[in-house]
Amino acid sequence: METERPALPHEASRLFLTDGGTETWLIHKRGHELPNFSAFHLLRDPDATEDVRSYYRAFANLAVERGTAFIFDSLTYRASRDWGELLGYSDGELADVNLQALELYRDVADEVGLAPCDAVISGCIGPRGDAYDRHDEPTAGGAQEYHQAQVDTFAAGRADLVTALSLSSSQEAIGIVRAASSAGLPAAISFTVWSDQRLGGGETLREAIETVDDATGSAAAYFMINCSHPLDFGPALDDDDWVTRVHGFRANASNEEHSTLSLADHLDEGDPDELARQYAALRSRFPHMNVFGGCCGTDLTHVQKISTVLQAGST
């Protein structure tokens, strides 16, 4: 029997939480090696899979405790063709692991008693290339061809949503939105903003969002910002209508440049209380935004504090 999908952030005013910096938590808090930053690879190991399960369980429990919705994603960020080939995955094995991740999300939601209307099962995809390469600009057509297989797998696995994280160009975003539309899935597009308030390809956030909407007939469900810090992406937001397309963010714990963070041999967790206050200030300015979580360096502590200040501000 078909179950009705939960309302998505652009369809509801309620608060949606996400997880934090999945890969940085697994590396620095659980000691796992993630070749090519590929967290999905841990699903081949039962013990490592339990660490992954406990990670999502903690965030899902928080959503139950706080009475919010929760978006399950991030694990399959690198589970696409080129990255999978580097780890020796065939196309079939890669499809299987993407489906396995979706089922893990559903299992965790059931375990903690997260109601189906509160559990958004999202198929997460990342850029084809290095998210920190400011010269890697795929074409829209090439991006659609590349990402279509993973998106189709998510559709076959009954995902509610496709979320693309850490994108640095409008062209790759256009390809992903078209791939999702072809598969009959809504797509959330999340861009990374650098300290110069531009994407890696040089576009402003506004230019990127308007380019994607113009090329796709505004087919993206909504936009987000991730793998950036409020001090960097905050100034990229203004009070014009295009900002209503941005529904939230998953910020880094630190405002260090991406190139510095990616080379660091330690975890920079920043100041969780300060980050929560920065989230609250942005939510006060943009009350339509309703998707909040973390990215590199953040964990459950950060999202707990963020949800506390956001819910306090809404009372």
PDB file of C-alpha atoms in Angstrom:
ATOM      1  CA  MET A   1       0.000   0.000   0.000  1.00  0.00           C
ATOM      2  CA  GLU A   2       1.344   3.436  -0.966  1.00  0.00           C
ATOM      3  CA  THR A   3       1.965   5.766   1.972  1.00  0.00           C
ATOM      4  CA  GLU A   4       1.444   9.498   1.577  1.00  0.00           C
ATOM      5  CA  ARG A   5       4.735  11.348   1.493  1.00  0.00           C
ATOM      6  CA  PRO A   6       5.400  13.899   4.237  1.00  0.00           C
ATOM      7  CA  ALA A   7       5.038  17.608   3.540  1.00  0.00           C
ATOM      8  CA  LEU A   8       8.327  19.139   2.418  1.00  0.00           C
ATOM      9  CA  PRO A   9       9.854  22.390   3.702  1.00  0.00           C
ATOM     10  CA  HIS A  10       8.491  24.527   0.866  1.00  0.00           C
ATOM     11  CA  GLU A  11       5.030  23.132   1.552  1.00  0.00           C
ATOM     12  CA  ALA A  12       4.906  23.698   5.324  1.00  0.00           C
ATOM     13  CA  SER A  13       5.898  26.369   7.829  1.00  0.00           C
ATOM     14  CA  ARG A  14       7.033  23.937  10.522  1.00  0.00           C
ATOM     15  CA  LEU A  15      10.651  23.361  11.552  1.00  0.00           C
ATOM     16  CA  PHE A  16      12.714  20.688   9.783  1.00  0.00           C
ATOM     17  CA  LEU A  17      15.987  19.510  11.316  1.00  0.00           C
ATOM     18  CA  THR A  18      18.807  17.735   9.502  1.00  0.00           C
ATOM     19  CA  ASP A  19      21.880  15.955  10.778  1.00  0.00           C
ATOM     20  CA  GLY A  20      25.335  17.530  11.097  1.00  0.00           C
ATOM     21  CA  GLY A  21      28.736  16.913   9.581  1.00  0.00           C
ATOM     22  CA  THR A  22      28.374  13.208   8.904  1.00  0.00           C
ATOM     23  CA  GLU A  23      31.826  12.577   7.507  1.00  0.00           C
ATOM     24  CA  THR A  24      33.727  14.723  10.006  1.00  0.00           C
ATOM     25  CA  TRP A  25      31.885  13.033  12.886  1.00  0.00           C
ATOM     26  CA  LEU A  26      32.647   9.546  11.575  1.00  0.00           C
ATOM     27  CA  ILE A  27      36.306  10.394  11.027  1.00  0.00           C
ATOM     28  CA  HIS A  28      37.095  12.379  14.158  1.00  0.00           C
ATOM     29  CA  LYS A  29      34.551  11.060  16.676  1.00  0.00           C
ATOM     30  CA  ARG A  30      34.476   7.383  15.664  1.00  0.00           C
ATOM     31  CA  GLY A  31      37.887   6.910  14.047  1.00  0.00           C
ATOM     32  CA  HIS A  32      36.672   5.628  10.685  1.00  0.00           C
ATOM     33  CA  GLU A  33      38.724   6.039   7.554  1.00  0.00           C
ATOM     34  CA  LEU A  34      36.613   7.429   4.727  1.00  0.00           C
ATOM     35  CA  PRO A  35      38.455   7.028   1.436  1.00  0.00           C
ATOM     36  CA  ASN A  36      37.524   9.942  -0.818  1.00  0.00           C
ATOM     37  CA  PHE A  37      35.262  11.223   1.978  1.00  0.00           C
ATOM     38  CA  SER A  38      32.824   8.397   1.168  1.00  0.00           C
ATOM     39  CA  ALA A  39      30.662   7.601   4.190  1.00  0.00           C
ATOM     40  CA  PHE A  40      28.419   5.199   2.248  1.00  0.00           C
ATOM     41  CA  HIS A  41      31.370   2.792   2.037  1.00  0.00           C
ATOM     42  CA  LEU A  42      30.916   2.015   5.751  1.00  0.00           C
ATOM     43  CA  LEU A  43      27.706   0.127   4.982  1.00  0.00           C
ATOM     44  CA  ARG A  44      29.882  -2.804   3.874  1.00  0.00           C
ATOM     45  CA  ASP A  45      30.995  -3.275   7.501  1.00  0.00           C
ATOM     46  CA  PRO A  46      28.375  -4.317  10.111  1.00  0.00           C
ATOM     47  CA  ASP A  47      30.198  -2.626  13.013  1.00  0.00           C
ATOM     48  CA  ALA A  48      30.673   0.582  11.066  1.00  0.00           C
ATOM     49  CA  THR A  49      27.047   0.439   9.959  1.00  0.00           C
ATOM     50  CA  GLU A  50      26.009   0.436  13.614  1.00  0.00           C
ATOM     51  CA  ASP A  51      27.973   3.658  14.121  1.00  0.00           C
ATOM     52  CA  VAL A  52      26.127   5.162  11.158  1.00  0.00           C
ATOM     53  CA  ARG A  53      22.821   3.962  12.562  1.00  0.00           C
ATOM     54  CA  SER A  54      23.563   5.421  16.010  1.00  0.00           C
ATOM     55  CA  TYR A  55      24.482   8.744  14.384  1.00  0.00           C
ATOM     56  CA  TYR A  56      21.118   9.089  12.646  1.00  0.00           C
ATOM     57  CA  ARG A  57      19.255   7.643  15.624  1.00  0.00           C
ATOM     58  CA  ALA A  58      20.497  10.458  17.853  1.00  0.00           C
ATOM     59  CA  PHE A  59      19.270  13.158  15.465  1.00  0.00           C
ATOM     60  CA  ALA A  60      15.955  11.414  14.868  1.00  0.00           C
ATOM     61  CA  ASN A  61      15.452  11.127  18.624  1.00  0.00           C
ATOM     62  CA  LEU A  62      16.070  14.855  18.895  1.00  0.00           C
ATOM     63  CA  ALA A  63      13.346  15.496  16.319  1.00  0.00           C
ATOM     64  CA  VAL A  64      10.925  13.313  18.295  1.00  0.00           C
ATOM     65  CA  GLU A  65      11.847  15.114  21.518  1.00  0.00           C
ATOM     66  CA  ARG A  66      11.443  18.569  19.978  1.00  0.00           C
ATOM     67  CA  GLY A  67       8.346  17.754  17.939  1.00  0.00           C
ATOM     68  CA  THR A  68       9.947  18.694  14.606  1.00  0.00           C
ATOM     69  CA  ALA A  69      10.260  16.970  11.259  1.00  0.00           C
ATOM     70  CA  PHE A  70      13.596  15.419  10.315  1.00  0.00           C
ATOM     71  CA  ILE A  71      15.249  15.123   6.901  1.00  0.00           C
ATOM     72  CA  PHE A  72      17.356  11.990   6.575  1.00  0.00           C
ATOM     73  CA  ASP A  73      20.179  12.417   4.074  1.00  0.00           C
ATOM     74  CA  SER A  74      23.955  13.006   3.631  1.00  0.00           C
ATOM     75  CA  LEU A  75      25.176   9.375   3.751  1.00  0.00           C
ATOM     76  CA  THR A  76      25.101   8.928  -0.049  1.00  0.00           C
ATOM     77  CA  TYR A  77      26.830  12.236  -0.821  1.00  0.00           C
ATOM     78  CA  ARG A  78      29.627  10.404  -2.664  1.00  0.00           C
ATOM     79  CA  ALA A  79      27.649   7.361  -3.826  1.00  0.00           C
ATOM     80  CA  SER A  80      27.726   8.299  -7.514  1.00  0.00           C
ATOM     81  CA  ARG A  81      29.471   6.710 -10.487  1.00  0.00           C
ATOM     82  CA  ASP A  82      32.919   8.323 -10.525  1.00  0.00           C
ATOM     83  CA  TRP A  83      33.402   8.191  -6.770  1.00  0.00           C
ATOM     84  CA  GLY A  84      32.037   4.644  -6.605  1.00  0.00           C
ATOM     85  CA  GLU A  85      34.464   3.478  -9.277  1.00  0.00           C
ATOM     86  CA  LEU A  86      37.376   4.768  -7.196  1.00  0.00           C
ATOM     87  CA  LEU A  87      36.280   2.357  -4.450  1.00  0.00           C
ATOM     88  CA  GLY A  88      35.670  -0.554  -6.812  1.00  0.00           C
ATOM     89  CA  TYR A  89      31.863  -0.434  -6.951  1.00  0.00           C
ATOM     90  CA  SER A  90      30.039  -1.667 -10.029  1.00  0.00           C
ATOM     91  CA  ASP A  91      26.922   0.191 -11.172  1.00  0.00           C
ATOM     92  CA  GLY A  92      24.755  -2.492  -9.593  1.00  0.00           C
ATOM     93  CA  GLU A  93      26.622  -2.401  -6.290  1.00  0.00           C
ATOM     94  CA  LEU A  94      26.365   1.360  -6.205  1.00  0.00           C
ATOM     95  CA  ALA A  95      22.610   1.216  -6.774  1.00  0.00           C
ATOM     96  CA  ASP A  96      22.313  -1.347  -3.979  1.00  0.00           C
ATOM     97  CA  VAL A  97      24.178   0.804  -1.464  1.00  0.00           C
ATOM     98  CA  ASN A  98      22.036   3.840  -2.289  1.00  0.00           C
ATOM     99  CA  LEU A  99      18.919   1.755  -1.657  1.00  0.00           C
ATOM    100  CA  GLN A 100      20.470   0.351   1.517  1.00  0.00           C
ATOM    101  CA  ALA A 101      20.941   3.874   2.856  1.00  0.00           C
ATOM    102  CA  LEU A 102      17.282   4.743   2.267  1.00  0.00           C
ATOM    103  CA  GLU A 103      16.202   1.610   4.115  1.00  0.00           C
ATOM    104  CA  LEU A 104      18.546   2.430   6.997  1.00  0.00           C
ATOM    105  CA  TYR A 105      16.828   5.805   7.315  1.00  0.00           C
ATOM    106  CA  ARG A 106      13.404   4.162   7.412  1.00  0.00           C
ATOM    107  CA  ASP A 107      14.568   1.622   9.990  1.00  0.00           C
ATOM    108  CA  VAL A 108      15.913   4.376  12.242  1.00  0.00           C
ATOM    109  CA  ALA A 109      12.688   6.385  11.941  1.00  0.00           C
ATOM    110  CA  ASP A 110      10.742   3.296  13.022  1.00  0.00           C
ATOM    111  CA  GLU A 111      13.139   2.553  15.886  1.00  0.00           C
ATOM    112  CA  VAL A 112      12.731   5.969  17.496  1.00  0.00           C
ATOM    113  CA  GLY A 113       9.029   6.336  16.773  1.00  0.00           C
ATOM    114  CA  LEU A 114       9.340   9.190  14.303  1.00  0.00           C
ATOM    115  CA  ALA A 115       5.959   9.425  12.604  1.00  0.00           C
ATOM    116  CA  PRO A 116       5.911   8.994   8.802  1.00  0.00           C
ATOM    117  CA  CYS A 117       4.638  12.555   8.431  1.00  0.00           C
ATOM    118  CA  ASP A 118       7.746  13.761  10.291  1.00  0.00           C
ATOM    119  CA  ALA A 119      10.347  11.636   8.485  1.00  0.00           C
ATOM    120  CA  VAL A 120      11.550  12.953   5.117  1.00  0.00           C
ATOM    121  CA  ILE A 121      13.609  10.305   3.323  1.00  0.00           C
ATOM    122  CA  SER A 122      16.012  12.220   1.107  1.00  0.00           C
ATOM    123  CA  GLY A 123      18.425  10.837  -1.456  1.00  0.00           C
ATOM    124  CA  CYS A 124      21.531  12.954  -1.041  1.00  0.00           C
ATOM    125  CA  ILE A 125      23.908  13.592  -3.923  1.00  0.00           C
ATOM    126  CA  GLY A 126      27.079  15.611  -4.084  1.00  0.00           C
ATOM    127  CA  PRO A 127      28.929  17.244  -6.952  1.00  0.00           C
ATOM    128  CA  ARG A 128      30.568  15.094  -9.581  1.00  0.00           C
ATOM    129  CA  GLY A 129      33.937  16.683  -8.870  1.00  0.00           C
ATOM    130  CA  ASP A 130      35.652  18.211  -5.875  1.00  0.00           C
ATOM    131  CA  ALA A 131      33.288  20.618  -4.128  1.00  0.00           C
ATOM    132  CA  TYR A 132      36.253  22.823  -3.216  1.00  0.00           C
ATOM    133  CA  ASP A 133      37.613  23.122  -6.771  1.00  0.00           C
ATOM    134  CA  ARG A 134      36.733  26.651  -7.845  1.00  0.00           C
ATOM    135  CA  HIS A 135      37.430  25.814 -11.499  1.00  0.00           C
ATOM    136  CA  ASP A 136      35.281  22.688 -11.851  1.00  0.00           C
ATOM    137  CA  GLU A 137      32.240  23.784 -13.847  1.00  0.00           C
ATOM    138  CA  PRO A 138      30.286  20.970 -15.559  1.00  0.00           C
ATOM    139  CA  THR A 139      27.683  21.592 -18.221  1.00  0.00           C
ATOM    140  CA  ALA A 140      24.002  21.197 -17.413  1.00  0.00           C
ATOM    141  CA  GLY A 141      23.659  18.369 -19.922  1.00  0.00           C
ATOM    142  CA  GLY A 142      26.709  16.546 -18.627  1.00  0.00           C
ATOM    143  CA  ALA A 143      25.497  16.936 -15.059  1.00  0.00           C
ATOM    144  CA  GLN A 144      22.083  15.504 -15.883  1.00  0.00           C
ATOM    145  CA  GLU A 145      23.617  12.508 -17.659  1.00  0.00           C
ATOM    146  CA  TYR A 146      25.986  11.875 -14.761  1.00  0.00           C
ATOM    147  CA  HIS A 147      23.518  12.215 -11.877  1.00  0.00           C
ATOM    148  CA  GLN A 148      20.513  10.573 -13.550  1.00  0.00           C
ATOM    149  CA  ALA A 149      21.421   7.030 -12.466  1.00  0.00           C
ATOM    150  CA  GLN A 150      21.638   7.911  -8.780  1.00  0.00           C
ATOM    151  CA  VAL A 151      18.460   9.985  -8.934  1.00  0.00           C
ATOM    152  CA  ASP A 152      16.619   7.131 -10.681  1.00  0.00           C
ATOM    153  CA  THR A 153      17.780   4.782  -7.926  1.00  0.00           C
ATOM    154  CA  PHE A 154      16.319   7.108  -5.311  1.00  0.00           C
ATOM    155  CA  ALA A 155      13.042   7.174  -7.213  1.00  0.00           C
ATOM    156  CA  ALA A 156      13.020   3.367  -7.307  1.00  0.00           C
ATOM    157  CA  GLY A 157      13.705   3.368  -3.554  1.00  0.00           C
ATOM    158  CA  ARG A 158      10.682   5.631  -2.908  1.00  0.00           C
ATOM    159  CA  ALA A 159      12.663   8.614  -1.646  1.00  0.00           C
ATOM    160  CA  ASP A 160      10.578  11.666  -0.827  1.00  0.00           C
ATOM    161  CA  LEU A 161      13.162  14.120  -2.061  1.00  0.00           C
ATOM    162  CA  VAL A 162      16.545  14.526  -3.757  1.00  0.00           C
ATOM    163  CA  THR A 163      18.932  16.852  -1.927  1.00  0.00           C
ATOM    164  CA  ALA A 164      22.076  18.039  -3.711  1.00  0.00           C
ATOM    165  CA  LEU A 165      24.696  19.364  -1.298  1.00  0.00           C
ATOM    166  CA  SER A 166      27.829  21.490  -1.747  1.00  0.00           C
ATOM    167  CA  LEU A 167      27.208  22.553  -5.323  1.00  0.00           C
ATOM    168  CA  SER A 168      29.454  25.264  -6.723  1.00  0.00           C
ATOM    169  CA  SER A 169      27.806  26.068 -10.057  1.00  0.00           C
ATOM    170  CA  SER A 170      24.357  26.753 -11.435  1.00  0.00           C
ATOM    171  CA  GLN A 171      24.991  24.450 -14.394  1.00  0.00           C
ATOM    172  CA  GLU A 172      25.404  21.329 -12.271  1.00  0.00           C
ATOM    173  CA  ALA A 173      22.339  22.354 -10.305  1.00  0.00           C
ATOM    174  CA  ILE A 174      20.324  22.688 -13.513  1.00  0.00           C
ATOM    175  CA  GLY A 175      21.333  19.182 -14.536  1.00  0.00           C
ATOM    176  CA  ILE A 176      20.328  17.760 -11.159  1.00  0.00           C
ATOM    177  CA  VAL A 177      16.961  19.513 -11.154  1.00  0.00           C
ATOM    178  CA  ARG A 178      16.279  18.165 -14.639  1.00  0.00           C
ATOM    179  CA  ALA A 179      17.325  14.662 -13.585  1.00  0.00           C
ATOM    180  CA  ALA A 180      14.997  14.823 -10.582  1.00  0.00           C
ATOM    181  CA  SER A 181      12.117  16.133 -12.696  1.00  0.00           C
ATOM    182  CA  SER A 182      12.668  13.282 -15.150  1.00  0.00           C
ATOM    183  CA  ALA A 183      12.461  10.810 -12.269  1.00  0.00           C
ATOM    184  CA  GLY A 184       9.381  12.442 -10.786  1.00  0.00           C
ATOM    185  CA  LEU A 185      11.111  13.600  -7.597  1.00  0.00           C
ATOM    186  CA  PRO A 186      11.279  17.069  -6.023  1.00  0.00           C
ATOM    187  CA  ALA A 187      14.801  18.451  -5.698  1.00  0.00           C
ATOM    188  CA  ALA A 188      16.407  20.666  -3.066  1.00  0.00           C
ATOM    189  CA  ILE A 189      19.550  22.418  -4.274  1.00  0.00           C
ATOM    190  CA  SER A 190      22.170  23.516  -1.757  1.00  0.00           C
ATOM    191  CA  PHE A 191      25.041  25.776  -2.787  1.00  0.00           C
ATOM    192  CA  THR A 192      28.334  26.412  -1.011  1.00  0.00           C
ATOM    193  CA  VAL A 193      29.240  30.081  -0.549  1.00  0.00           C
ATOM    194  CA  TRP A 194      32.829  31.188  -0.017  1.00  0.00           C
ATOM    195  CA  SER A 195      34.125  34.064   2.088  1.00  0.00           C
ATOM    196  CA  ASP A 196      33.804  36.389  -0.915  1.00  0.00           C
ATOM    197  CA  GLN A 197      30.042  35.628  -0.899  1.00  0.00           C
ATOM    198  CA  ARG A 198      30.328  33.811  -4.232  1.00  0.00           C
ATOM    199  CA  LEU A 199      30.074  30.217  -5.365  1.00  0.00           C
ATOM    200  CA  GLY A 200      33.181  28.379  -6.452  1.00  0.00           C
ATOM    201  CA  GLY A 201      32.408  29.141 -10.079  1.00  0.00           C
ATOM    202  CA  GLY A 202      32.260  32.884  -9.395  1.00  0.00           C
ATOM    203  CA  GLU A 203      28.477  33.380  -9.400  1.00  0.00           C
ATOM    204  CA  THR A 204      26.707  35.185  -6.600  1.00  0.00           C
ATOM    205  CA  LEU A 205      24.119  33.136  -4.752  1.00  0.00           C
ATOM    206  CA  ARG A 206      21.377  35.237  -6.299  1.00  0.00           C
ATOM    207  CA  GLU A 207      22.757  34.745  -9.813  1.00  0.00           C
ATOM    208  CA  ALA A 208      22.988  30.987  -9.313  1.00  0.00           C
ATOM    209  CA  ILE A 209      19.440  30.607  -7.986  1.00  0.00           C
ATOM    210  CA  GLU A 210      17.925  32.823 -10.655  1.00  0.00           C
ATOM    211  CA  THR A 211      19.868  31.003 -13.391  1.00  0.00           C
ATOM    212  CA  VAL A 212      18.622  27.621 -12.187  1.00  0.00           C
ATOM    213  CA  ASP A 213      15.039  28.832 -11.927  1.00  0.00           C
ATOM    214  CA  ASP A 214      15.146  30.475 -15.355  1.00  0.00           C
ATOM    215  CA  ALA A 215      16.528  27.317 -16.982  1.00  0.00           C
ATOM    216  CA  THR A 216      14.130  24.891 -15.276  1.00  0.00           C
ATOM    217  CA  GLY A 217      10.912  26.856 -14.911  1.00  0.00           C
ATOM    218  CA  SER A 218      11.513  27.085 -11.137  1.00  0.00           C
ATOM    219  CA  ALA A 219      11.328  23.298 -10.941  1.00  0.00           C
ATOM    220  CA  ALA A 220      13.549  23.037  -7.846  1.00  0.00           C
ATOM    221  CA  ALA A 221      11.459  22.599  -4.701  1.00  0.00           C
ATOM    222  CA  TYR A 222      13.694  24.995  -2.781  1.00  0.00           C
ATOM    223  CA  PHE A 223      17.300  26.050  -2.269  1.00  0.00           C
ATOM    224  CA  MET A 224      19.683  25.872   0.665  1.00  0.00           C
ATOM    225  CA  ILE A 225      23.222  26.797   1.669  1.00  0.00           C
ATOM    226  CA  ASN A 226      25.685  24.338   3.183  1.00  0.00           C
ATOM    227  CA  CYS A 227      29.380  23.843   3.929  1.00  0.00           C
ATOM    228  CA  SER A 228      29.741  27.543   4.659  1.00  0.00           C
ATOM    229  CA  HIS A 229      29.581  29.694   7.778  1.00  0.00           C
ATOM    230  CA  PRO A 230      26.972  32.372   8.614  1.00  0.00           C
ATOM    231  CA  LEU A 231      29.710  35.009   8.594  1.00  0.00           C
ATOM    232  CA  ASP A 232      30.321  34.104   4.949  1.00  0.00           C
ATOM    233  CA  PHE A 233      26.874  33.367   3.561  1.00  0.00           C
ATOM    234  CA  GLY A 234      24.882  35.810   5.685  1.00  0.00           C
ATOM    235  CA  PRO A 235      26.010  38.856   3.663  1.00  0.00           C
ATOM    236  CA  ALA A 236      25.044  37.050   0.438  1.00  0.00           C
ATOM    237  CA  LEU A 237      21.376  37.258   1.465  1.00  0.00           C
ATOM    238  CA  ASP A 238      19.282  40.363   0.941  1.00  0.00           C
ATOM    239  CA  ASP A 239      15.614  41.302   1.234  1.00  0.00           C
ATOM    240  CA  ASP A 240      14.609  40.790  -2.399  1.00  0.00           C
ATOM    241  CA  ASP A 241      12.102  38.195  -3.555  1.00  0.00           C
ATOM    242  CA  TRP A 242      14.684  35.626  -4.689  1.00  0.00           C
ATOM    243  CA  VAL A 243      15.582  34.916  -1.050  1.00  0.00           C
ATOM    244  CA  THR A 244      12.152  33.358  -0.518  1.00  0.00           C
ATOM    245  CA  ARG A 245      13.488  30.425  -2.564  1.00  0.00           C
ATOM    246  CA  VAL A 246      16.098  29.743   0.143  1.00  0.00           C
ATOM    247  CA  HIS A 247      14.596  27.589   2.885  1.00  0.00           C
ATOM    248  CA  GLY A 248      17.518  26.966   5.189  1.00  0.00           C
ATOM    249  CA  PHE A 249      21.116  26.079   5.708  1.00  0.00           C
ATOM    250  CA  ARG A 250      23.577  23.558   7.080  1.00  0.00           C
ATOM    251  CA  ALA A 251      26.504  25.650   8.274  1.00  0.00           C
ATOM    252  CA  ASN A 252      30.054  24.655   9.065  1.00  0.00           C
ATOM    253  CA  ALA A 253      31.098  24.937  12.693  1.00  0.00           C
ATOM    254  CA  SER A 254      34.092  27.071  11.729  1.00  0.00           C
ATOM    255  CA  ASN A 255      34.451  30.036   9.399  1.00  0.00           C
ATOM    256  CA  GLU A 256      37.857  28.860   8.205  1.00  0.00           C
ATOM    257  CA  GLU A 257      38.199  28.665   4.421  1.00  0.00           C
ATOM    258  CA  HIS A 258      37.237  25.362   2.798  1.00  0.00           C
ATOM    259  CA  SER A 259      40.785  24.720   1.636  1.00  0.00           C
ATOM    260  CA  THR A 260      42.048  25.068   5.216  1.00  0.00           C
ATOM    261  CA  LEU A 261      39.347  22.845   6.697  1.00  0.00           C
ATOM    262  CA  SER A 262      39.849  20.106   4.108  1.00  0.00           C
ATOM    263  CA  LEU A 263      43.572  19.850   4.964  1.00  0.00           C
ATOM    264  CA  ALA A 264      43.208  20.038   8.752  1.00  0.00           C
ATOM    265  CA  ASP A 265      44.170  16.980  10.774  1.00  0.00           C
ATOM    266  CA  HIS A 266      41.885  17.956  13.660  1.00  0.00           C
ATOM    267  CA  LEU A 267      38.223  18.763  14.062  1.00  0.00           C
ATOM    268  CA  ASP A 268      37.319  22.434  14.368  1.00  0.00           C
ATOM    269  CA  GLU A 269      34.010  22.424  16.262  1.00  0.00           C
ATOM    270  CA  GLY A 270      33.799  26.199  16.622  1.00  0.00           C
ATOM    271  CA  ASP A 271      31.511  27.603  19.315  1.00  0.00           C
ATOM    272  CA  PRO A 272      28.128  25.781  19.243  1.00  0.00           C
ATOM    273  CA  ASP A 273      26.407  28.487  21.309  1.00  0.00           C
ATOM    274  CA  GLU A 274      27.616  31.266  19.035  1.00  0.00           C
ATOM    275  CA  LEU A 275      26.590  29.288  15.945  1.00  0.00           C
ATOM    276  CA  ALA A 276      23.114  28.798  17.407  1.00  0.00           C
ATOM    277  CA  ARG A 277      22.806  32.552  18.009  1.00  0.00           C
ATOM    278  CA  GLN A 278      23.842  33.211  14.411  1.00  0.00           C
ATOM    279  CA  TYR A 279      21.138  30.806  13.208  1.00  0.00           C
ATOM    280  CA  ALA A 280      18.572  32.573  15.370  1.00  0.00           C
ATOM    281  CA  ALA A 281      19.535  35.961  13.970  1.00  0.00           C
ATOM    282  CA  LEU A 282      19.142  34.715  10.403  1.00  0.00           C
ATOM    283  CA  ARG A 283      15.798  33.044  11.190  1.00  0.00           C
ATOM    284  CA  SER A 284      14.591  36.291  12.743  1.00  0.00           C
ATOM    285  CA  ARG A 285      15.511  38.121   9.550  1.00  0.00           C
ATOM    286  CA  PHE A 286      14.135  35.431   7.238  1.00  0.00           C
ATOM    287  CA  PRO A 287      11.222  33.767   9.082  1.00  0.00           C
ATOM    288  CA  HIS A 288      10.227  31.674   6.051  1.00  0.00           C
ATOM    289  CA  MET A 289      13.405  29.614   6.426  1.00  0.00           C
ATOM    290  CA  ASN A 290      12.645  26.330   8.135  1.00  0.00           C
ATOM    291  CA  VAL A 291      15.405  23.769   7.392  1.00  0.00           C
ATOM    292  CA  PHE A 292      18.330  23.768   9.790  1.00  0.00           C
ATOM    293  CA  GLY A 293      21.214  21.420  10.524  1.00  0.00           C
ATOM    294  CA  GLY A 294      24.974  21.362  10.288  1.00  0.00           C
ATOM    295  CA  CYS A 295      27.861  20.548   8.022  1.00  0.00           C
ATOM    296  CA  CYS A 296      31.601  20.072   8.611  1.00  0.00           C
ATOM    297  CA  GLY A 297      32.592  20.086  12.268  1.00  0.00           C
ATOM    298  CA  THR A 298      29.055  20.018  13.639  1.00  0.00           C
ATOM    299  CA  ASP A 299      27.371  17.184  15.492  1.00  0.00           C
ATOM    300  CA  LEU A 300      24.356  16.524  17.700  1.00  0.00           C
ATOM    301  CA  THR A 301      25.428  19.158  20.237  1.00  0.00           C
ATOM    302  CA  HIS A 302      25.313  21.893  17.624  1.00  0.00           C
ATOM    303  CA  VAL A 303      21.905  20.864  16.285  1.00  0.00           C
ATOM    304  CA  GLN A 304      20.506  20.552  19.818  1.00  0.00           C
ATOM    305  CA  LYS A 305      21.548  24.112  20.619  1.00  0.00           C
ATOM    306  CA  ILE A 306      20.313  25.373  17.243  1.00  0.00           C
ATOM    307  CA  SER A 307      16.889  23.793  17.717  1.00  0.00           C
ATOM    308  CA  THR A 308      16.658  25.160  21.263  1.00  0.00           C
ATOM    309  CA  VAL A 309      17.224  28.775  20.248  1.00  0.00           C
ATOM    310  CA  LEU A 310      15.049  28.510  17.153  1.00  0.00           C
ATOM    311  CA  GLN A 311      12.104  27.069  19.060  1.00  0.00           C
ATOM    312  CA  ALA A 312      12.559  29.601  21.852  1.00  0.00           C
ATOM    313  CA  GLY A 313      12.397  32.371  19.262  1.00  0.00           C
ATOM    314  CA  SER A 314       9.137  31.064  17.817  1.00  0.00           C
ATOM    315  CA  THR A 315       7.235  31.098  21.115  1.00  0.00           C
TER     316      THR A 315
END
